Coordinates of N, CA, C and O in Angstrom, one line a residue:
M1 N -3.2 12.3 12.8 CA -2.9 11.2 13.6 C -2.8 9.9 12.8 O -3.7 9.7 12.0
I2 N -1.8 9.2 13.0 CA -1.6 7.9 12.3 C -1.7 6.8 13.4 O -1.1 6.9 14.5
R3 N -2.5 5.8 13.1 CA -2.7 4.7 14.0 C -2.8 3.4 13.3 O -3.1 3.3 12.1
T4 N -2.5 2.3 14.0 CA -2.7 0.9 13.4 C -4.2 0.7 13.2 O -5.0 1.0 14.0
A5 N -4.5 0.1 12.0 CA -5.9 -0.2 11.7 C -6.4 -1.3 12.6 O -5.6 -2.1 13.1
T6 N -7.7 -1.3 12.8 CA -8.4 -2.3 13.6 C -9.4 -3.0 12.7 O -9.8 -2.5 11.7
P7 N -10.0 -4.1 13.2 CA -11.1 -4.7 12.4 C -12.2 -3.8 12.1 O -12.8 -3.9 11.0
A8 N -12.5 -2.9 12.9 CA -13.6 -1.9 12.7 C -13.3 -1.0 11.5 O -14.2 -0.4 10.9
D9 N -12.0 -0.9 11.1 CA -11.7 0.0 10.0 C -11.8 -0.7 8.6 O -11.7 0.0 7.6
V10 N -12.1 -2.0 8.6 CA -12.2 -2.7 7.3 C -13.1 -2.0 6.3 O -12.8 -1.9 5.1
P11 N -14.4 -1.7 6.7 CA -15.3 -1.0 5.7 C -14.7 0.2 5.1 O -14.8 0.5 3.9
V12 N -14.1 1.1 5.9 CA -13.5 2.3 5.4 C -12.3 2.0 4.5 O -12.0 2.7 3.5
I13 N -11.5 1.1 4.9 CA -10.3 0.7 4.1 C -10.8 0.2 2.7 O -10.3 0.6 1.7
H14 N -11.8 -0.7 2.7 CA -12.4 -1.2 1.5 C -12.9 -0.1 0.6 O -12.7 0.0 -0.6
A15 N -13.6 0.9 1.2 CA -14.1 2.0 0.5 C -13.0 2.8 -0.1 O -13.1 3.2 -1.3
M16 N -11.9 3.0 0.6 CA -10.8 3.8 0.1 C -10.0 3.0 -1.0 O -9.5 3.6 -1.9
V17 N -10.0 1.7 -0.9 CA -9.4 0.9 -1.9 C -10.1 1.1 -3.2 O -9.5 1.3 -4.3
R18 N -11.4 1.1 -3.1 CA -12.3 1.4 -4.3 C -12.1 2.8 -4.9 O -12.0 3.0 -6.1
E19 N -11.9 3.8 -4.0 CA -11.7 5.2 -4.4 C -10.3 5.3 -5.1 O -10.2 5.9 -6.1
L20 N -9.3 4.6 -4.6 CA -8.0 4.6 -5.2 C -8.1 3.9 -6.6 O -7.5 4.5 -7.5
A21 N -8.7 2.8 -6.7 CA -8.9 2.1 -8.0 C -9.6 3.0 -9.0 O -9.2 3.0 -10.2
E22 N -10.6 3.7 -8.5 CA -11.3 4.6 -9.4 C -10.4 5.7 -9.9 O -10.3 6.1 -11.1
Y23 N -9.6 6.3 -9.0 CA -8.6 7.3 -9.4 C -7.6 6.8 -10.4 O -7.2 7.5 -11.3
E24 N -7.2 5.5 -10.2 CA -6.2 4.9 -11.1 C -6.9 4.3 -12.4 O -6.2 3.6 -13.1
K25 N -8.2 4.6 -12.6 CA -8.9 4.2 -13.8 C -9.0 2.6 -13.9 O -8.9 2.1 -14.9
A26 N -9.1 2.0 -12.7 CA -9.1 0.5 -12.7 C -10.2 0.0 -11.7 O -10.0 -1.1 -11.2
L27 N -11.3 0.7 -11.5 CA -12.3 0.2 -10.5 C -12.8 -1.1 -10.9 O -13.1 -2.0 -10.0
D28 N -12.9 -1.4 -12.2 CA -13.5 -2.7 -12.6 C -12.6 -3.9 -12.2 O -13.0 -5.1 -12.3
E29 N -11.3 -3.6 -11.8 CA -10.4 -4.7 -11.5 C -10.5 -5.1 -10.0 O -9.9 -6.0 -9.6
V30 N -11.2 -4.3 -9.2 CA -11.3 -4.5 -7.8 C -12.2 -5.7 -7.5 O -13.4 -5.6 -7.9
R31 N -11.7 -6.8 -7.0 CA -12.5 -7.9 -6.6 C -12.5 -8.2 -5.1 O -13.3 -9.0 -4.7
A32 N -11.6 -7.6 -4.4 CA -11.5 -7.9 -3.0 C -12.8 -7.5 -2.2 O -13.3 -6.4 -2.4
S33 N -13.2 -8.3 -1.4 CA -14.4 -8.0 -0.5 C -13.9 -7.6 0.8 O -12.7 -7.7 1.2
E34 N -14.8 -7.0 1.6 CA -14.5 -6.6 3.0 C -14.0 -7.8 3.8 O -13.0 -7.7 4.5
E35 N -14.7 -9.0 3.6 CA -14.3 -10.2 4.3 C -12.9 -10.6 4.0 O -12.1 -11.0 4.8
Q36 N -12.5 -10.5 2.7 CA -11.2 -10.9 2.3 C -10.1 -9.9 2.9 O -9.1 -10.4 3.4
L37 N -10.4 -8.7 2.9 CA -9.5 -7.7 3.6 C -9.4 -8.0 5.1 O -8.3 -8.0 5.7
R38 N -10.6 -8.3 5.7 CA -10.6 -8.6 7.2 C -9.7 -9.8 7.4 O -8.9 -9.8 8.4
E39 N -9.8 -10.9 6.6 CA -9.0 -12.1 6.8 C -7.5 -11.8 6.6 O -6.7 -12.2 7.3
A40 N -7.2 -11.0 5.5 CA -5.8 -10.7 5.2 C -5.1 -9.9 6.3 O -4.0 -10.0 6.6
L41 N -5.9 -8.9 6.9 CA -5.3 -8.0 7.9 C -5.4 -8.5 9.3 O -4.6 -8.2 10.1
F42 N -6.5 -9.3 9.6 CA -6.8 -9.7 11.0 C -7.0 -11.1 11.2 O -7.5 -11.5 12.3
G43 N -6.8 -12.0 10.2 CA -7.1 -13.4 10.4 C -6.1 -14.1 11.2 O -5.2 -13.4 11.8
E44 N -6.1 -15.4 11.3 CA -5.2 -16.2 12.1 C -3.8 -16.0 11.7 O -2.9 -15.9 12.5
R45 N -3.5 -15.8 10.4 CA -2.2 -15.6 9.9 C -2.2 -14.3 9.0 O -2.3 -14.5 7.8
P46 N -2.1 -13.1 9.5 CA -2.2 -11.9 8.7 C -1.2 -11.9 7.6 O 0.0 -12.2 7.8
A47 N -1.6 -11.5 6.4 CA -0.7 -11.4 5.3 C -0.3 -10.0 5.0 O 0.6 -9.7 4.2
A48 N -1.0 -9.0 5.6 CA -0.8 -7.6 5.3 C -1.1 -6.8 6.6 O -1.7 -7.4 7.5
F49 N -0.7 -5.6 6.6 CA -0.9 -4.7 7.7 C -1.4 -3.4 7.2 O -1.2 -3.0 6.0
A50 N -2.1 -2.6 8.0 CA -2.6 -1.3 7.6 C -2.5 -0.3 8.7 O -2.6 -0.6 9.9
H51 N -2.3 1.0 8.3 CA -2.4 2.1 9.1 C -3.4 3.1 8.6 O -3.6 3.2 7.4
I52 N -4.0 3.8 9.5 CA -5.1 4.8 9.2 C -4.6 6.2 9.5 O -4.0 6.4 10.6
A53 N -4.8 7.1 8.6 CA -4.6 8.5 8.9 C -6.0 9.1 9.3 O -7.0 8.9 8.6
E54 N -6.0 9.8 10.4 CA -7.2 10.4 10.9 C -7.1 11.9 11.0 O -6.0 12.4 11.4
S55 N -8.2 12.6 10.7 CA -8.2 14.0 10.8 C -8.3 14.4 12.3 O -8.6 13.5 13.1
D56 N -8.2 15.6 12.6 CA -8.4 16.0 14.0 C -9.8 15.7 14.6 O -9.9 15.5 15.8
E57 N -10.7 15.5 13.7 CA -12.1 15.2 14.1 C -12.3 13.7 14.2 O -13.4 13.2 14.5
G58 N -11.3 12.9 14.0 CA -11.4 11.4 14.1 C -11.9 10.7 12.9 O -12.1 9.5 12.9
E59 N -11.9 11.4 11.8 CA -12.4 10.9 10.5 C -11.2 10.2 9.8 O -10.1 10.8 9.7
A60 N -11.4 9.0 9.3 CA -10.4 8.3 8.5 C -10.3 9.0 7.2 O -11.3 9.0 6.4
V61 N -9.1 9.5 6.9 CA -8.9 10.3 5.6 C -7.9 9.6 4.7 O -7.7 10.1 3.6
G62 N -7.3 8.6 5.1 CA -6.3 7.9 4.3 C -5.8 6.6 5.0 O -6.1 6.4 6.1
F63 N -5.1 5.9 4.2 CA -4.6 4.6 4.7 C -3.3 4.2 4.0 O -3.1 4.6 2.8
A64 N -2.6 3.3 4.6 CA -1.4 2.7 4.0 C -1.6 1.2 4.3 O -1.8 0.8 5.4
L65 N -1.5 0.4 3.2 CA -1.6 -1.1 3.4 C -0.3 -1.7 2.9 O 0.1 -1.3 1.8
W66 N 0.3 -2.5 3.7 CA 1.6 -3.0 3.4 C 1.9 -4.4 3.9 O 1.1 -5.0 4.6
F67 N 2.9 -5.0 3.4 CA 3.3 -6.3 3.8 C 4.9 -6.4 3.8 O 5.5 -5.5 3.3
L68 N 5.4 -7.5 4.4 CA 6.8 -7.6 4.4 C 7.3 -8.2 3.1 O 6.7 -9.1 2.6
N69 N 8.5 -7.8 2.7 CA 9.2 -8.4 1.6 C 10.5 -8.8 2.2 O 10.8 -8.7 3.4
F70 N 11.4 -9.4 1.3 CA 12.7 -9.8 1.8 C 13.7 -9.5 0.7 O 13.5 -9.8 -0.4
S71 N 14.9 -9.0 1.1 CA 16.0 -8.7 0.2 C 17.0 -9.8 0.4 O 17.7 -9.9 1.5
T72 N 17.3 -10.6 -0.6 CA 18.3 -11.6 -0.5 C 19.7 -10.9 -0.6 O 20.7 -11.4 0.0
W73 N 19.8 -9.7 -1.2 CA 21.0 -9.0 -1.2 C 21.4 -8.4 0.1 O 22.6 -8.3 0.5
R74 N 20.4 -7.9 0.8 CA 20.6 -7.3 2.1 C 20.5 -8.3 3.3 O 20.9 -8.0 4.4
G75 N 19.7 -9.4 3.0 CA 19.6 -10.4 4.1 C 18.5 -10.1 5.1 O 18.5 -10.7 6.2
V76 N 17.7 -9.1 4.9 CA 16.7 -8.7 5.9 C 15.4 -8.3 5.2 O 15.3 -8.1 4.0
H77 N 14.4 -8.3 6.0 CA 13.0 -7.8 5.6 C 13.0 -6.4 5.2 O 13.9 -5.6 5.6
G78 N 12.0 -6.0 4.5 CA 11.7 -4.6 4.2 C 10.1 -4.6 4.1 O 9.4 -5.5 4.3
I79 N 9.7 -3.4 3.9 CA 8.2 -3.2 3.7 C 7.9 -2.9 2.3 O 8.6 -2.0 1.7
Y80 N 6.9 -3.5 1.8 CA 6.4 -3.2 0.5 C 5.0 -2.5 0.7 O 4.1 -3.1 1.3
L81 N 4.9 -1.3 0.3 CA 3.7 -0.5 0.4 C 2.8 -0.8 -0.8 O 3.1 -0.4 -1.9
E82 N 1.8 -1.5 -0.6 CA 0.8 -1.9 -1.6 C 0.0 -0.7 -2.0 O -0.2 -0.4 -3.2
D83 N -0.6 -0.1 -1.1 CA -1.5 1.1 -1.3 C -1.2 2.2 -0.3 O -1.1 2.0 0.9
L84 N -1.1 3.4 -0.8 CA -1.1 4.6 0.0 C -2.2 5.5 -0.7 O -2.1 5.8 -1.9
Y85 N -3.1 5.9 0.2 CA -4.2 6.7 -0.4 C -4.6 7.8 0.7 O -4.8 7.4 1.9
V86 N -4.8 9.0 0.2 CA -5.4 10.1 1.0 C -6.6 10.6 0.2 O -6.4 10.9 -1.0
R87 N -7.7 10.7 0.8 CA -8.9 11.2 0.1 C -8.6 12.6 -0.5 O -7.9 13.4 0.2
P88 N -9.1 12.9 -1.7 CA -8.8 14.1 -2.4 C -9.0 15.4 -1.6 O -8.1 16.3 -1.7
T89 N -10.0 15.5 -0.9 CA -10.3 16.7 -0.1 C -9.3 16.9 1.0 O -9.3 18.0 1.6
K90 N -8.5 15.9 1.4 CA -7.6 16.0 2.5 C -6.1 16.0 2.0 O -5.2 16.1 2.8
R91 N -5.9 15.9 0.7 CA -4.5 16.0 0.2 C -3.9 17.3 0.5 O -4.6 18.3 0.5
G92 N -2.6 17.3 0.7 CA -1.9 18.5 1.0 C -1.9 18.8 2.5 O -1.2 19.8 2.9
G93 N -2.5 18.0 3.3 CA -2.6 18.2 4.7 C -1.5 17.4 5.5 O -1.6 17.5 6.8
G94 N -0.6 16.8 4.8 CA 0.5 16.1 5.5 C 0.2 14.6 5.9 O 1.0 13.9 6.5
Y95 N -1.0 14.1 5.5 CA -1.4 12.8 5.9 C -0.6 11.7 5.1 O -0.1 10.7 5.7
G96 N -0.3 11.9 3.8 CA 0.5 11.0 3.1 C 1.9 10.9 3.6 O 2.5 9.8 3.8
K97 N 2.5 12.0 3.9 CA 3.8 12.1 4.5 C 3.9 11.4 5.9 O 4.8 10.7 6.2
A98 N 2.8 11.6 6.7 CA 2.8 11.0 8.0 C 2.7 9.5 7.9 O 3.3 8.8 8.7
L99 N 1.9 9.0 6.9 CA 1.8 7.6 6.8 C 3.1 7.0 6.4 O 3.6 6.0 6.9
L100 N 3.8 7.6 5.4 CA 5.1 7.1 5.0 C 6.1 7.3 6.1 O 7.0 6.4 6.3
R101 N 6.0 8.3 6.9 CA 7.0 8.5 8.0 C 6.8 7.3 9.0 O 7.7 6.8 9.6
E102 N 5.5 6.9 9.3 CA 5.3 5.8 10.2 C 5.9 4.5 9.7 O 6.5 3.7 10.4
L103 N 5.7 4.3 8.4 CA 6.3 3.0 7.8 C 7.8 3.1 7.9 O 8.5 2.1 8.1
A104 N 8.4 4.3 7.6 CA 9.9 4.4 7.7 C 10.3 4.2 9.1 O 11.3 3.6 9.4
R105 N 9.5 4.7 10.1 CA 9.8 4.5 11.5 C 9.8 3.0 11.9 O 10.7 2.5 12.6
I106 N 8.9 2.3 11.3 CA 8.8 0.8 11.6 C 10.1 0.2 11.0 O 10.7 -0.7 11.6
C107 N 10.4 0.6 9.8 CA 11.6 0.0 9.2 C 12.9 0.3 10.0 O 13.6 -0.7 10.3
V108 N 13.0 1.5 10.5 CA 14.2 1.8 11.3 C 14.2 1.0 12.6 O 15.2 0.4 13.1
E109 N 13.0 1.0 13.3 CA 12.8 0.3 14.6 C 13.2 -1.2 14.4 O 13.8 -1.8 15.3
R110 N 12.8 -1.8 13.3 CA 12.9 -3.3 13.2 C 14.2 -3.6 12.3 O 14.3 -4.8 12.0
A111 N 15.0 -2.7 12.0 CA 16.2 -2.9 11.2 C 15.9 -3.4 9.8 O 16.7 -4.2 9.2
Y112 N 14.7 -3.0 9.2 CA 14.4 -3.3 7.8 C 15.2 -2.3 7.0 O 15.3 -1.1 7.4
E113 N 15.7 -2.7 5.9 CA 16.5 -1.8 5.1 C 15.9 -1.2 3.9 O 16.5 -0.4 3.2
R114 N 14.6 -1.6 3.6 CA 14.0 -1.0 2.4 C 12.5 -0.7 2.7 O 11.8 -1.5 3.4
L115 N 12.0 0.4 2.1 CA 10.6 0.7 2.0 C 10.4 0.9 0.5 O 10.9 1.9 -0.1
E116 N 9.6 0.1 -0.1 CA 9.4 0.1 -1.6 C 7.9 0.2 -1.9 O 7.1 -0.3 -1.2
W117 N 7.7 0.7 -3.1 CA 6.3 0.8 -3.6 C 6.4 1.0 -5.1 O 7.4 1.4 -5.7
S118 N 5.3 0.9 -5.8 CA 5.2 1.2 -7.2 C 4.2 2.4 -7.4 O 3.4 2.6 -6.5
V119 N 4.5 3.2 -8.4 CA 3.6 4.3 -8.7 C 3.4 4.3 -10.3 O 4.3 4.0 -11.0
L120 N 2.2 4.6 -10.7 CA 1.9 4.7 -12.1 C 2.7 5.8 -12.7 O 2.8 6.9 -12.2
D121 N 3.2 5.5 -13.9 CA 4.1 6.5 -14.6 C 3.4 7.8 -14.9 O 4.0 8.8 -15.2
W122 N 2.0 7.8 -15.0 CA 1.3 9.0 -15.3 C 0.9 9.9 -14.1 O 0.4 11.0 -14.2
N123 N 1.2 9.3 -12.9 CA 0.7 9.9 -11.7 C 1.8 11.0 -11.2 O 2.4 10.8 -10.2
T124 N 1.9 12.0 -12.0 CA 2.9 13.0 -11.7 C 2.8 13.6 -10.3 O 3.9 13.8 -9.6
P125 N 1.6 14.0 -9.8 CA 1.6 14.5 -8.4 C 2.2 13.6 -7.4 O 3.0 14.0 -6.5
S126 N 1.9 12.3 -7.5 CA 2.5 11.3 -6.5 C 4.0 11.2 -6.7 O 4.8 11.1 -5.8
I127 N 4.4 11.1 -8.0 CA 5.8 11.0 -8.3 C 6.6 12.1 -7.7 O 7.6 12.0 -7.0
D128 N 6.1 13.3 -7.9 CA 6.7 14.5 -7.4 C 6.8 14.5 -5.8 O 7.8 14.9 -5.2
F129 N 5.7 14.1 -5.2 CA 5.6 14.0 -3.8 C 6.7 13.0 -3.3 O 7.4 13.3 -2.3
Y130 N 6.8 11.8 -3.9 CA 7.7 10.8 -3.4 C 9.2 11.3 -3.6 O 10.0 11.1 -2.7
K131 N 9.4 12.0 -4.7 CA 10.8 12.6 -4.9 C 11.1 13.6 -3.9 O 12.3 13.7 -3.4
S132 N 10.1 14.4 -3.4 CA 10.4 15.4 -2.4 C 10.8 14.8 -1.1 O 11.4 15.4 -0.3
L133 N 10.4 13.5 -0.9 CA 10.8 12.8 0.3 C 12.2 12.1 0.2 O 12.6 11.5 1.2
G134 N 12.7 12.1 -1.0 CA 14.0 11.4 -1.2 C 13.9 10.1 -1.9 O 14.9 9.3 -2.0
A135 N 12.7 9.7 -2.3 CA 12.5 8.4 -2.9 C 13.2 8.4 -4.3 O 13.3 9.4 -5.0
V136 N 13.7 7.3 -4.7 CA 14.5 7.1 -5.9 C 13.7 6.1 -6.8 O 13.4 5.0 -6.4
A137 N 13.4 6.5 -8.0 CA 12.7 5.6 -9.0 C 13.7 4.5 -9.4 O 14.8 4.8 -9.7
M138 N 13.2 3.3 -9.5 CA 14.0 2.2 -10.0 C 13.8 2.1 -11.5 O 13.1 1.1 -11.9
D139 N 14.3 3.0 -12.2 CA 14.1 3.1 -13.7 C 14.5 1.9 -14.5 O 14.0 1.6 -15.5
E140 N 15.5 1.1 -14.0 CA 16.0 0.0 -14.8 C 15.2 -1.3 -14.5 O 15.4 -2.3 -15.1
W141 N 14.2 -1.2 -13.6 CA 13.4 -2.4 -13.3 C 12.0 -2.3 -13.9 O 11.4 -1.2 -13.9
T142 N 11.5 -3.4 -14.3 CA 10.1 -3.4 -14.9 C 9.3 -4.4 -14.1 O 9.8 -5.6 -13.8
V143 N 8.2 -4.0 -13.6 CA 7.3 -4.9 -12.9 C 6.7 -5.9 -13.8 O 6.2 -5.6 -14.9
N144 N 6.7 -7.2 -13.4 CA 6.0 -8.2 -14.2 C 4.9 -8.8 -13.3 O 5.0 -8.8 -12.1
R145 N 3.9 -9.3 -14.0 CA 2.7 -9.9 -13.2 C 2.1 -11.0 -14.0 O 1.9 -10.9 -15.2
L146 N 1.7 -12.0 -13.3 CA 0.9 -13.1 -13.9 C -0.4 -13.1 -13.1 O -0.5 -13.1 -11.9
T147 N -1.6 -13.0 -13.8 CA -2.9 -13.1 -13.2 C -3.8 -13.9 -14.1 O -3.5 -14.2 -15.2
D148 N -5.0 -14.1 -13.6 CA -6.1 -14.7 -14.4 C -5.7 -15.9 -15.2 O -5.1 -16.8 -14.7
D149 N -6.0 -15.9 -16.5 CA -5.8 -17.1 -17.3 C -4.3 -17.4 -17.4 O -3.9 -18.6 -17.4
A150 N -3.4 -16.4 -17.6 CA -2.0 -16.7 -17.7 C -1.5 -17.4 -16.4 O -0.7 -18.4 -16.5
L151 N -1.9 -16.9 -15.3 CA -1.5 -17.6 -14.0 C -2.0 -19.0 -13.9 O -1.3 -19.9 -13.5
H152 N -3.3 -19.2 -14.3 CA -3.9 -20.5 -14.2 C -3.2 -21.5 -15.1 O -2.9 -22.6 -14.8
R153 N -2.9 -21.0 -16.4 CA -2.2 -21.9 -17.3 C -0.9 -22.3 -16.8 O -0.5 -23.5 -16.9
L154 N -0.1 -21.4 -16.3 CA 1.2 -21.7 -15.8 C 1.1 -22.6 -14.6 O 1.9 -23.6 -14.5
G155 N 0.2 -22.3 -13.7 CA 0.1 -23.1 -12.5 C -0.4 -24.5 -12.6 O -0.2 -25.3 -11.8
T156 N -1.1 -24.7 -13.7 CA -1.7 -26.0 -14.0 C -1.0 -26.8 -15.1 O -1.4 -27.9 -15.4
G157 N 0.1 -26.2 -15.6 CA 0.8 -26.8 -16.7 C 0.1 -26.8 -18.0 O 0.5 -27.5 -18.9
G158 N -0.9 -26.0 -18.1 CA -1.7 -26.0 -19.4 C -1.3 -25.1 -20.4 O -0.4 -24.4 -20.5

């Protein structure tokens, strides 16, 4: 079962964000607190949205956290999937596909023309899974990022 996340899901979403970061060998980079997630997802002006995958027993076993992007070429919004995670003991049960299906359904319903995400180049199981769904890698594009000191220097003219 896939459902829209509620404020009561914030602790489990936070825990799974940490699990995902550990899997990606980047747990030390997680700075987000439960309160920050709560504000981002359920504050006065939500910046992101989340869906929960539940087992038949009602246990949260995965999540998708996403936000809207915009294509100047297409002239419409799309969804950028920030995180997709299914707990290791539940992988292969269709939860990841169900989460992506729900986001694709939202795109179709709202006339969004893109569902995009990034995947680490060493994460072969995920890459193979995405390819099986028809996803196309954007091989000619390179993700760029400014954070920490570099972002501060640029933002302050320093």
